[in-house]
């Protein structure tokens, strides 16, 4: 490898995609430098000590049907632990709060969840090749989740509960969320919405996601420079030059940019990224929600609560009960509707389900306002799967874009970030060695045959 550059590969961002790409490249013998703007690694995963607990401010739940995440947990010998199983259910519809068992609530959403996911395997027979269905897929990709729900003939109570569930899943408005994205998620769970739900909100990483990303970073054994923000990337035939916020420059043979889609245009590229990439970044993806932790006075029986997407909070569940208090985690689909750092505002939102709830303390991070993420978990808008994904994944010369936003499988999850980081590592290695190292494997988006 050329020694005329400062390093062989610069990775921008030390989230799961970045540290995975760094590890893969280092294992192939390349010199790698990771530049991270925050003062910590982890990106949209962040195990922080708040409210007397190690709380996940971002990504939390993992599952064995997420193959890339599970492989990493196995590799480093890290286990999972379940969230409490809900016993009670609360749901709001038409301004009224209903309550029953958690099973009754799951029964209420069953018809709508099954109806909105029943085509998942027809359109995604092999979900890691998300465009395999070709032109047929383009027809449904134009639909939003809400449009699909409106076709199902659900009663008002069913509709509100299912719509609230999808608003939570999308961390955004169901008017924006792509129906094809909903199908893609469910296909990854073998077409079972119940398994999909379990994968999304049941098993947490023992020791927190921090332990997993620290294990990958330690294994990578490369320098990760925190508090180092990249402002521009220029490339020519000989390499890339990365300019930092303080004006310093670094050179390498290639760069992996793990910027969230909503932040892709926060770094200037010379020559500019393709029009297709810029258009997708300008449009942005659909998530704009909020995640809130709250300590409540009193010991509540574990519950799950749902409300329509128009509510400040759309889902709440119990995470810990002890010493006369209950720790809950809740989600809203539009962060602007709720200041998650304001205990009074959170209490008001929670009282729509639990009129006597008394909030003692809250913790939240506004990922949408965060200028290094601009979104929560990446969720495609209608049309983005067929319109943008292949172009977003396409390397441009020495510039490789990676991250959960650009994954084939569990896009929006930690798993998607790891998958994408592995792909970027493989592609950069092929470029640097000019050897087609893995000719038989191609998990980039397949064009319809
Ligand atoms: C509230 C919330 C809840 C979630 N829940 C789950 C869950 O339960 N399960 C699950 O699997 N996933 C969940 N996710 C999604 C998951 O956390 C993300 O998909 C995943 O962590 C994204 O990883 P990434 O590496 O692609 O991007 P990021 O983690 O965003 O990493 C990108 C990195 O680049 C850095 N960066 C950005 N710009 C620059 C720059 N100019 N210079 C240098 N560095 C820069 C950022 O600081 C960041 O560290 C959740 C996310 C959020 C926000």
Short mmCIF file of C-alpha atoms and ligand atoms in Angstrom, two decimals:
data_model
loop_
_atom_site.label_atom_id
_atom_site.label_comp_id
_atom_site.label_asym_id
_atom_site.label_seq_id
_atom_site.Cartn_x
_atom_site.Cartn_y
_atom_site.Cartn_z
CA UNK A 1 0.00 0.00 0.00
CA UNK A 2 1.16 3.51 -0.78
CA UNK A 3 2.94 5.25 2.07
CA UNK A 4 2.56 8.65 0.45
CA UNK A 5 -0.79 9.07 2.21
CA UNK A 6 -1.23 9.71 5.92
CA UNK A 7 -3.16 6.46 6.13
CA UNK A 8 -4.76 3.96 3.76
CA UNK A 9 -8.41 4.53 4.71
CA UNK A 10 -10.17 7.28 6.61
CA UNK A 11 -13.48 6.30 8.15
CA UNK A 12 -15.77 9.22 8.97
CA UNK A 13 -17.91 8.36 12.00
CA UNK A 14 -17.49 5.88 14.86
CA UNK A 15 -20.98 4.43 15.01
CA UNK A 16 -21.52 0.72 14.40
CA UNK A 17 -21.00 1.09 10.65
CA UNK A 18 -17.73 3.00 11.08
CA UNK A 19 -16.09 0.76 13.67
CA UNK A 20 -17.14 -2.36 11.76
CA UNK A 21 -15.65 -1.05 8.50
CA UNK A 22 -12.48 -0.09 10.40
CA UNK A 23 -12.14 -3.56 11.93
CA UNK A 24 -12.71 -5.31 8.62
CA UNK A 25 -10.12 -3.17 6.84
CA UNK A 26 -7.57 -3.48 9.61
CA UNK A 27 -7.96 -7.26 9.50
CA UNK A 28 -7.06 -7.10 5.82
CA UNK A 29 -3.85 -5.31 6.77
CA UNK A 30 -4.79 -1.75 5.85
CA UNK A 31 -3.92 1.30 7.90
CA UNK A 32 -7.15 2.89 9.10
CA UNK A 33 -7.95 6.13 10.90
CA UNK A 34 -11.44 6.81 12.25
CA UNK A 35 -12.54 10.42 12.68
CA UNK A 36 -15.50 11.03 14.97
CA UNK A 37 -17.05 14.43 15.63
CA UNK A 38 -18.58 13.49 18.99
CA UNK A 39 -16.61 13.03 22.20
CA UNK A 40 -17.57 9.34 22.25
CA UNK A 41 -18.01 6.38 19.93
CA UNK A 42 -21.41 4.77 19.27
CA UNK A 43 -23.23 7.43 17.26
CA UNK A 44 -26.96 6.77 17.51
CA UNK A 45 -26.33 4.16 20.18
CA UNK A 46 -25.41 5.71 23.50
CA UNK A 47 -25.48 3.91 26.84
CA UNK A 48 -25.46 6.78 29.31
CA UNK A 49 -25.85 6.76 33.09
CA UNK A 50 -29.02 8.68 33.86
CA UNK A 51 -31.89 8.40 36.34
CA UNK A 52 -29.73 5.98 38.34
CA UNK A 53 -29.52 3.45 35.50
CA UNK A 54 -27.41 2.73 32.44
CA UNK A 55 -29.95 3.91 29.88
CA UNK A 56 -29.90 3.49 26.13
CA UNK A 57 -30.55 6.94 24.73
CA UNK A 58 -30.58 5.53 21.19
CA UNK A 59 -30.50 1.99 19.76
CA UNK A 60 -31.41 -0.63 22.33
CA UNK A 61 -33.07 -3.90 21.36
CA UNK A 62 -31.43 -6.69 19.39
CA UNK A 63 -32.50 -10.17 18.35
CA UNK A 64 -31.09 -13.41 17.02
CA UNK A 65 -32.96 -12.92 13.75
CA UNK A 66 -30.65 -9.95 13.13
CA UNK A 67 -27.74 -11.95 11.77
CA UNK A 68 -24.99 -9.36 11.74
CA UNK A 69 -25.67 -8.14 15.27
CA UNK A 70 -26.03 -11.66 16.57
CA UNK A 71 -22.74 -12.72 15.01
CA UNK A 72 -20.99 -9.86 16.80
CA UNK A 73 -22.61 -10.73 20.13
CA UNK A 74 -21.46 -14.33 19.67
CA UNK A 75 -17.98 -13.32 18.61
CA UNK A 76 -17.44 -11.24 21.75
CA UNK A 77 -19.41 -13.46 24.11
CA UNK A 78 -22.02 -10.84 25.00
CA UNK A 79 -25.50 -11.93 26.09
CA UNK A 80 -28.96 -10.40 25.99
CA UNK A 81 -31.55 -9.79 28.68
CA UNK A 82 -35.30 -9.35 28.20
CA UNK A 83 -37.36 -6.27 28.92
CA UNK A 84 -40.27 -7.04 31.30
CA UNK A 85 -43.16 -8.86 29.62
CA UNK A 86 -46.18 -6.54 29.58
CA UNK A 87 -49.20 -7.75 31.52
CA UNK A 88 -51.54 -4.82 31.07
CA UNK A 89 -52.46 -2.87 27.94
CA UNK A 90 -53.71 0.71 27.49
CA UNK A 91 -54.80 2.18 24.19
CA UNK A 92 -56.31 5.48 23.16
CA UNK A 93 -58.85 5.90 20.42
CA UNK A 94 -61.25 8.73 19.69
CA UNK A 95 -60.14 10.58 22.81
CA UNK A 96 -61.00 7.65 25.11
CA UNK A 97 -58.53 5.49 27.03
CA UNK A 98 -59.23 1.77 26.96
CA UNK A 99 -57.49 -0.78 29.14
CA UNK A 100 -57.23 -4.52 29.25
CA UNK A 101 -54.59 -7.17 29.21
CA UNK A 102 -51.53 -6.85 27.00
CA UNK A 103 -52.83 -9.88 25.09
CA UNK A 104 -56.12 -8.07 24.42
CA UNK A 105 -54.18 -5.15 22.99
CA UNK A 106 -52.11 -7.48 20.80
CA UNK A 107 -55.38 -9.09 19.69
CA UNK A 108 -56.76 -5.67 18.78
CA UNK A 109 -53.83 -4.88 16.48
CA UNK A 110 -53.62 -8.35 14.97
CA UNK A 111 -55.91 -7.82 11.95
CA UNK A 112 -54.26 -4.53 10.98
CA UNK A 113 -50.71 -5.72 11.56
CA UNK A 114 -51.34 -8.94 9.67
CA UNK A 115 -53.09 -7.07 6.85
CA UNK A 116 -50.31 -4.52 6.53
CA UNK A 117 -47.58 -7.16 6.41
CA UNK A 118 -49.18 -10.15 4.66
CA UNK A 119 -47.49 -9.30 1.34
CA UNK A 120 -44.02 -9.13 2.88
CA UNK A 121 -42.67 -12.43 1.55
CA UNK A 122 -44.31 -11.91 -1.85
CA UNK A 123 -42.36 -8.69 -2.34
CA UNK A 124 -39.25 -9.64 -0.36
CA UNK A 125 -38.70 -13.37 -0.90
CA UNK A 126 -35.01 -12.84 -0.07
CA UNK A 127 -34.94 -9.71 2.05
CA UNK A 128 -31.19 -9.15 1.76
CA UNK A 129 -31.81 -8.59 -1.95
CA UNK A 130 -34.47 -5.94 -1.43
CA UNK A 131 -35.04 -5.09 -5.10
CA UNK A 132 -35.44 -8.67 -6.29
CA UNK A 133 -39.16 -8.25 -7.00
CA UNK A 134 -38.35 -5.64 -9.66
CA UNK A 135 -41.16 -3.70 -11.29
CA UNK A 136 -43.81 -5.23 -9.05
CA UNK A 137 -42.06 -3.61 -6.10
CA UNK A 138 -42.12 -0.17 -7.68
CA UNK A 139 -45.93 -0.36 -7.71
CA UNK A 140 -46.21 -0.79 -3.93
CA UNK A 141 -43.22 1.38 -3.08
CA UNK A 142 -45.29 4.43 -4.00
CA UNK A 143 -47.70 3.70 -1.14
CA UNK A 144 -47.37 5.07 2.38
CA UNK A 145 -48.13 2.89 5.39
CA UNK A 146 -51.14 5.04 6.14
CA UNK A 147 -52.57 4.53 2.66
CA UNK A 148 -52.19 0.79 3.10
CA UNK A 149 -53.88 0.88 6.52
CA UNK A 150 -56.77 2.86 5.03
CA UNK A 151 -57.36 0.06 2.52
CA UNK A 152 -57.79 -2.58 5.22
CA UNK A 153 -61.30 -1.70 6.37
CA UNK A 154 -60.35 -1.54 10.05
CA UNK A 155 -62.70 -0.27 12.76
CA UNK A 156 -61.73 3.05 14.39
CA UNK A 157 -60.26 1.47 17.52
CA UNK A 158 -58.26 -1.06 15.51
CA UNK A 159 -57.09 1.63 13.11
CA UNK A 160 -55.86 3.95 15.85
CA UNK A 161 -53.96 1.19 17.63
CA UNK A 162 -52.31 -0.17 14.47
CA UNK A 163 -51.56 3.29 13.12
CA UNK A 164 -49.91 4.15 16.46
CA UNK A 165 -47.84 1.01 16.25
CA UNK A 166 -46.56 1.87 12.77
CA UNK A 167 -45.96 5.51 13.75
CA UNK A 168 -43.77 4.14 16.55
CA UNK A 169 -42.02 1.69 14.24
CA UNK A 170 -41.28 4.48 11.77
CA UNK A 171 -40.41 7.02 14.47
CA UNK A 172 -42.34 9.27 12.14
CA UNK A 173 -45.64 10.01 10.44
CA UNK A 174 -47.41 7.11 8.77
CA UNK A 175 -48.21 9.62 6.00
CA UNK A 176 -44.46 9.64 5.19
CA UNK A 177 -43.39 6.06 5.96
CA UNK A 178 -43.02 3.76 2.97
CA UNK A 179 -45.26 0.69 2.92
CA UNK A 180 -42.42 -1.23 1.24
CA UNK A 181 -40.21 -0.47 4.25
CA UNK A 182 -42.84 -2.02 6.51
CA UNK A 183 -42.93 -5.12 4.30
CA UNK A 184 -39.12 -5.33 4.24
CA UNK A 185 -38.98 -5.35 8.06
CA UNK A 186 -41.56 -8.07 8.31
CA UNK A 187 -39.94 -10.18 5.60
CA UNK A 188 -36.79 -10.21 7.72
CA UNK A 189 -38.92 -11.79 10.46
CA UNK A 190 -40.14 -14.50 8.09
CA UNK A 191 -43.42 -12.68 7.48
CA UNK A 192 -44.51 -12.80 11.15
CA UNK A 193 -45.44 -9.38 12.54
CA UNK A 194 -45.31 -10.83 16.07
CA UNK A 195 -41.70 -11.92 15.60
CA UNK A 196 -40.91 -8.54 14.03
CA UNK A 197 -42.39 -6.84 17.11
CA UNK A 198 -40.38 -9.11 19.40
CA UNK A 199 -37.19 -8.29 17.48
CA UNK A 200 -37.82 -4.57 17.85
CA UNK A 201 -38.53 -4.21 21.55
CA UNK A 202 -37.69 -7.24 23.68
CA UNK A 203 -34.01 -8.17 24.16
CA UNK A 204 -31.35 -5.74 25.32
CA UNK A 205 -27.57 -6.13 25.23
CA UNK A 206 -26.14 -7.14 28.60
CA UNK A 207 -23.92 -4.27 29.71
CA UNK A 208 -25.50 -2.01 27.11
CA UNK A 209 -24.78 -1.39 23.45
CA UNK A 210 -21.69 0.45 24.66
CA UNK A 211 -20.10 -2.90 25.54
CA UNK A 212 -20.68 -4.25 22.05
CA UNK A 213 -19.31 -1.28 20.17
CA UNK A 214 -16.34 -1.04 22.52
CA UNK A 215 -15.58 -4.70 21.82
CA UNK A 216 -15.61 -4.11 18.06
CA UNK A 217 -13.51 -0.95 18.42
CA UNK A 218 -10.94 -2.70 20.64
CA UNK A 219 -10.75 -5.57 18.18
CA UNK A 220 -10.23 -3.13 15.31
CA UNK A 221 -7.17 -1.79 17.10
CA UNK A 222 -7.09 1.40 15.07
CA UNK A 223 -6.88 5.01 16.12
CA UNK A 224 -10.29 6.57 16.69
CA UNK A 225 -9.91 10.32 16.93
CA UNK A 226 -12.91 11.80 18.75
CA UNK A 227 -13.89 15.50 18.76
CA UNK A 228 -12.76 15.55 15.14
CA UNK A 229 -15.33 16.77 12.68
CA UNK A 230 -14.84 16.34 8.96
CA UNK A 231 -16.08 19.22 6.81
CA UNK A 232 -14.99 18.20 3.31
CA UNK A 233 -13.71 15.30 1.24
CA UNK A 234 -11.92 15.82 -2.06
CA UNK A 235 -10.76 13.01 -4.32
CA UNK A 236 -8.65 12.67 -7.43
CA UNK A 237 -6.92 9.81 -9.20
CA UNK A 238 -4.27 9.53 -6.52
CA UNK A 239 -6.34 9.59 -3.34
CA UNK A 240 -8.60 11.56 -1.03
CA UNK A 241 -7.98 14.65 1.06
CA UNK A 242 -10.14 15.07 4.13
CA UNK A 243 -10.41 18.52 5.69
CA UNK A 244 -11.28 18.90 9.35
CA UNK A 245 -13.23 21.65 11.06
CA UNK A 246 -9.99 23.29 12.27
CA UNK A 247 -8.66 23.43 8.70
CA UNK A 248 -6.17 20.55 9.08
CA UNK A 249 -6.03 18.04 6.23
CA UNK A 250 -5.39 14.31 6.10
CA UNK A 251 -4.83 12.14 3.07
CA UNK A 252 -5.72 8.53 2.34
CA UNK A 253 -6.33 6.19 -0.56
CA UNK A 254 -10.06 5.93 0.19
CA UNK A 255 -12.73 7.24 2.55
CA UNK A 256 -15.75 5.55 4.11
CA UNK A 257 -18.35 8.17 5.05
CA UNK A 258 -20.86 6.80 7.57
CA UNK A 259 -23.06 9.88 7.60
CA UNK A 260 -26.77 9.43 8.27
CA UNK A 261 -28.82 10.21 5.15
CA UNK A 262 -30.19 13.42 6.66
CA UNK A 263 -26.57 14.54 7.23
CA UNK A 264 -25.04 13.39 3.94
CA UNK A 265 -24.96 16.93 2.61
CA UNK A 266 -23.38 18.32 5.80
CA UNK A 267 -19.97 17.35 4.40
CA UNK A 268 -18.92 18.87 1.10
CA UNK A 269 -17.61 16.44 -1.51
CA UNK A 270 -15.39 17.41 -4.42
CA UNK A 271 -16.34 16.35 -7.01
CA UNK A 272 -19.90 16.47 -5.64
CA UNK A 273 -21.72 13.24 -4.90
CA UNK A 274 -24.06 12.11 -7.67
CA UNK A 275 -27.30 13.94 -8.22
CA UNK A 276 -29.20 10.85 -7.07
CA UNK A 277 -27.42 10.78 -3.71
CA UNK A 278 -27.86 14.50 -3.22
CA UNK A 279 -31.54 14.32 -4.09
CA UNK A 280 -32.09 11.53 -1.55
CA UNK A 281 -30.17 13.46 1.12
CA UNK A 282 -32.17 16.59 0.41
CA UNK A 283 -35.44 14.69 0.71
CA UNK A 284 -34.20 12.95 3.87
CA UNK A 285 -35.74 9.85 5.39
CA UNK A 286 -38.93 9.66 7.42
CA UNK A 287 -37.91 9.37 11.07
CA UNK A 288 -38.42 12.47 13.20
CA UNK A 289 -39.49 11.02 16.52
CA UNK A 290 -38.51 11.17 20.14
CA UNK A 291 -37.51 8.60 22.76
CA UNK A 292 -38.03 9.43 26.42
CA UNK A 293 -37.16 7.71 29.69
CA UNK A 294 -39.18 8.60 32.79
CA UNK A 295 -39.10 7.66 36.46
CA UNK A 296 -42.65 7.36 37.79
CA UNK A 297 -43.70 7.35 41.41
CA UNK A 298 -45.24 3.99 42.36
CA UNK A 299 -44.78 0.43 41.20
CA UNK A 300 -46.80 -0.27 38.07
CA UNK A 301 -47.59 -3.71 36.76
CA UNK A 302 -45.63 -4.06 33.47
CA UNK A 303 -47.75 -2.54 30.71
CA UNK A 304 -47.65 -1.52 27.09
CA UNK A 305 -49.60 1.54 25.96
CA UNK A 306 -50.45 2.69 22.44
CA UNK A 307 -51.89 5.91 20.99
CA UNK A 308 -52.47 7.14 17.42
CA UNK A 309 -49.60 8.77 15.53
CA UNK A 310 -51.05 12.23 16.15
CA UNK A 311 -50.35 11.93 19.92
CA UNK A 312 -47.24 13.32 21.61
CA UNK A 313 -46.35 9.78 22.69
CA UNK A 314 -47.44 6.75 20.67
CA UNK A 315 -46.00 3.86 22.70
CA UNK A 316 -44.87 3.41 26.28
CA UNK A 317 -43.62 0.33 28.10
CA UNK A 318 -42.25 -0.52 31.52
CA UNK A 319 -38.52 -1.28 31.76
CA UNK A 320 -37.83 -1.55 35.50
CA UNK A 321 -39.87 -1.70 38.71
CA UNK A 322 -38.29 -1.41 42.18
CA UNK A 323 -38.22 0.59 45.42
CA UNK A 324 -41.58 2.26 44.93
CA UNK A 325 -40.77 3.50 41.43
CA UNK A 326 -41.29 2.47 37.80
CA UNK A 327 -38.94 3.27 34.95
CA UNK A 328 -40.73 3.56 31.60
CA UNK A 329 -39.52 4.18 28.07
CA UNK A 330 -41.79 5.95 25.59
CA UNK A 331 -41.71 7.01 21.96
CA UNK A 332 -43.39 9.77 19.98
CA UNK A 333 -43.40 10.06 16.21
CA UNK A 334 -42.74 13.82 15.93
CA UNK A 335 -40.06 15.24 18.23
CA UNK A 336 -41.37 18.79 17.84
CA UNK A 337 -44.53 17.81 19.70
CA UNK A 338 -42.77 16.92 22.94
CA UNK A 339 -39.75 18.25 24.78
CA UNK A 340 -38.45 14.98 26.19
CA UNK A 341 -36.28 16.87 28.69
CA UNK A 342 -39.29 18.58 30.29
CA UNK A 343 -40.76 16.44 33.11
CA UNK A 344 -44.06 18.39 33.11
CA UNK A 345 -44.55 17.89 29.37
CA UNK A 346 -43.72 14.20 29.62
CA UNK A 347 -46.07 13.79 32.58
CA UNK A 348 -48.89 15.44 30.63
CA UNK A 349 -48.28 13.09 27.70
CA UNK A 350 -48.17 10.00 29.95
CA UNK A 351 -51.35 11.04 31.76
CA UNK A 352 -53.29 10.55 28.54
CA UNK A 353 -52.97 6.82 29.41
CA UNK A 354 -52.32 6.93 33.16
CA UNK A 355 -54.24 9.90 34.65
CA UNK A 356 -52.46 9.60 38.01
CA UNK A 357 -48.93 9.23 36.66
CA UNK A 358 -46.41 11.31 38.57
CA UNK A 359 -43.15 11.88 36.74
CA UNK A 360 -40.15 12.30 39.04
CA UNK A 361 -37.42 12.72 36.44
CA UNK A 362 -36.88 12.31 32.69
CA UNK A 363 -34.01 11.65 30.31
CA UNK A 364 -33.97 12.06 26.56
CA UNK A 365 -31.73 13.05 23.69
CA UNK A 366 -33.09 14.99 20.72
CA UNK A 367 -31.60 13.03 17.83
CA UNK A 368 -33.55 15.03 15.25
CA UNK A 369 -32.10 18.35 16.43
CA UNK A 370 -28.65 16.73 16.86
CA UNK A 371 -26.57 18.13 14.02
CA UNK A 372 -24.62 14.87 13.67
CA UNK A 373 -27.67 12.66 13.16
CA UNK A 374 -30.69 14.77 12.15
CA UNK A 375 -32.92 11.69 12.44
CA UNK A 376 -33.60 8.80 14.81
CA UNK A 377 -33.54 5.32 13.32
CA UNK A 378 -33.47 5.50 9.52
CA UNK A 379 -36.80 4.68 7.89
CA UNK A 380 -37.52 5.12 4.21
CA UNK A 381 -40.24 7.31 2.82
CA UNK A 382 -42.57 5.98 0.15
CA UNK A 383 -40.62 5.60 -3.10
CA UNK A 384 -37.13 5.68 -1.57
CA UNK A 385 -36.46 1.95 -1.71
CA UNK A 386 -36.79 1.66 -5.48
CA UNK A 387 -35.87 5.30 -6.12
CA UNK A 388 -32.69 5.76 -4.09
CA UNK A 389 -31.21 2.75 -2.31
CA UNK A 390 -29.11 1.34 -5.15
CA UNK A 391 -27.70 4.76 -5.97
CA UNK A 392 -26.93 5.52 -2.32
CA UNK A 393 -25.00 2.26 -2.04
CA UNK A 394 -22.96 2.87 -5.21
CA UNK A 395 -19.35 3.84 -4.43
CA UNK A 396 -18.07 6.92 -6.23
CA UNK A 397 -14.42 6.45 -7.04
CA UNK A 398 -12.62 6.43 -3.71
CA UNK A 399 -15.66 7.53 -1.70
CA UNK A 400 -17.80 4.84 -0.06
CA UNK A 401 -21.02 5.69 1.78
CA UNK A 402 -21.99 3.32 4.60
CA UNK A 403 -24.41 3.17 7.51
CA UNK A 404 -27.69 1.71 8.62
CA UNK A 405 -29.54 4.11 6.30
CA UNK A 406 -28.01 2.28 3.32
CA UNK A 407 -28.35 -1.35 4.43
CA UNK A 408 -30.04 -4.11 2.47
CA UNK A 409 -31.58 -5.96 5.40
CA UNK A 410 -32.33 -4.44 8.82
CA UNK A 411 -31.96 -0.86 7.62
CA UNK A 412 -32.79 1.34 10.59
CA UNK A 413 -31.22 -1.04 13.10
CA UNK A 414 -27.79 -1.73 14.56
CA UNK A 415 -27.77 -4.82 12.35
CA UNK A 416 -28.04 -2.69 9.21
CA UNK A 417 -25.12 -0.54 10.34
CA UNK A 418 -22.91 -3.60 10.85
CA UNK A 419 -24.02 -5.12 7.52
CA UNK A 420 -23.23 -1.90 5.71
CA UNK A 421 -19.87 -1.48 7.46
CA UNK A 422 -18.88 -4.99 6.41
CA UNK A 423 -19.83 -4.30 2.81
CA UNK A 424 -17.88 -1.04 2.78
CA UNK A 425 -14.86 -2.84 4.23
CA UNK A 426 -15.01 -5.47 1.52
CA UNK A 427 -15.44 -2.93 -1.28
CA UNK A 428 -12.62 -0.69 -0.09
CA UNK A 429 -10.33 -3.69 0.28
CA UNK A 430 -11.10 -4.67 -3.31
CA UNK A 431 -10.25 -1.15 -4.47
CA UNK A 432 -7.02 -0.99 -2.50
CA UNK A 433 -5.74 -4.34 -3.62
CA UNK A 434 -7.22 -4.14 -7.12
CA UNK A 435 -7.90 -7.82 -6.66
CA UNK A 436 -11.44 -9.07 -6.96
CA UNK A 437 -11.13 -10.64 -3.53
CA UNK A 438 -14.62 -12.02 -3.13
CA UNK A 439 -16.03 -12.46 -6.63
CA UNK A 440 -18.74 -14.89 -5.66
CA UNK A 441 -20.36 -12.68 -3.03
CA UNK A 442 -22.45 -9.71 -4.00
CA UNK A 443 -24.88 -8.49 -1.40
CA UNK A 444 -25.24 -5.07 -2.95
CA UNK A 445 -28.70 -4.45 -4.28
CA UNK A 446 -29.44 -6.79 -7.15
CA UNK A 447 -30.96 -5.31 -10.24
CA UNK A 448 -34.12 -7.08 -11.23
CA UNK A 449 -33.31 -9.68 -13.82
C1 LIG B 1 -33.81 6.72 19.65
C2 LIG B 1 -33.27 5.57 18.84
C3 LIG B 1 -33.71 4.30 19.10
C4 LIG B 1 -33.22 3.21 18.35
N1 LIG B 1 -33.60 1.94 18.68
C5 LIG B 1 -32.99 0.89 18.08
C6 LIG B 1 -33.16 -0.44 18.58
O1 LIG B 1 -33.87 -0.64 19.58
N2 LIG B 1 -32.52 -1.46 17.94
C7 LIG B 1 -31.68 -1.23 16.87
O2 LIG B 1 -31.10 -2.19 16.35
N3 LIG B 1 -31.48 0.02 16.39
C8 LIG B 1 -32.10 1.08 16.98
N4 LIG B 1 -31.84 2.35 16.57
C9 LIG B 1 -31.08 2.54 15.33
C10 LIG B 1 -29.58 2.33 15.49
O3 LIG B 1 -29.14 2.92 16.68
C11 LIG B 1 -28.91 2.97 14.27
O4 LIG B 1 -29.49 2.48 13.08
C12 LIG B 1 -27.42 2.68 14.22
O5 LIG B 1 -26.82 2.85 15.48
C13 LIG B 1 -26.79 3.59 13.17
O6 LIG B 1 -25.41 3.34 13.09
P1 LIG B 1 -24.56 4.05 11.96
O7 LIG B 1 -23.15 3.72 12.22
O8 LIG B 1 -25.14 3.76 10.63
O9 LIG B 1 -24.84 5.63 12.16
P2 LIG B 1 -24.47 6.54 13.43
O10 LIG B 1 -24.60 5.76 14.67
O11 LIG B 1 -25.30 7.76 13.31
O12 LIG B 1 -22.93 6.87 13.22
C14 LIG B 1 -22.49 7.93 12.42
C15 LIG B 1 -21.37 8.62 13.17
O13 LIG B 1 -20.82 9.65 12.33
C16 LIG B 1 -20.52 10.76 13.16
N5 LIG B 1 -20.44 11.94 12.28
C17 LIG B 1 -21.48 12.54 11.64
N6 LIG B 1 -21.00 13.57 10.92
C18 LIG B 1 -19.66 13.60 11.10
C19 LIG B 1 -18.62 14.43 10.60
N7 LIG B 1 -18.87 15.44 9.75
N8 LIG B 1 -17.34 14.19 10.98
C20 LIG B 1 -17.06 13.15 11.82
N9 LIG B 1 -18.02 12.34 12.34
C21 LIG B 1 -19.31 12.57 11.96
C22 LIG B 1 -21.65 10.79 14.15
O14 LIG B 1 -21.33 11.54 15.29
C23 LIG B 1 -21.84 9.31 14.44
O15 LIG B 1 -21.07 8.89 15.53
C24 LIG B 1 -32.30 3.44 17.30
C25 LIG B 1 -31.86 4.73 17.04
C26 LIG B 1 -32.33 5.80 17.80
C27 LIG B 1 -31.82 7.17 17.52
#
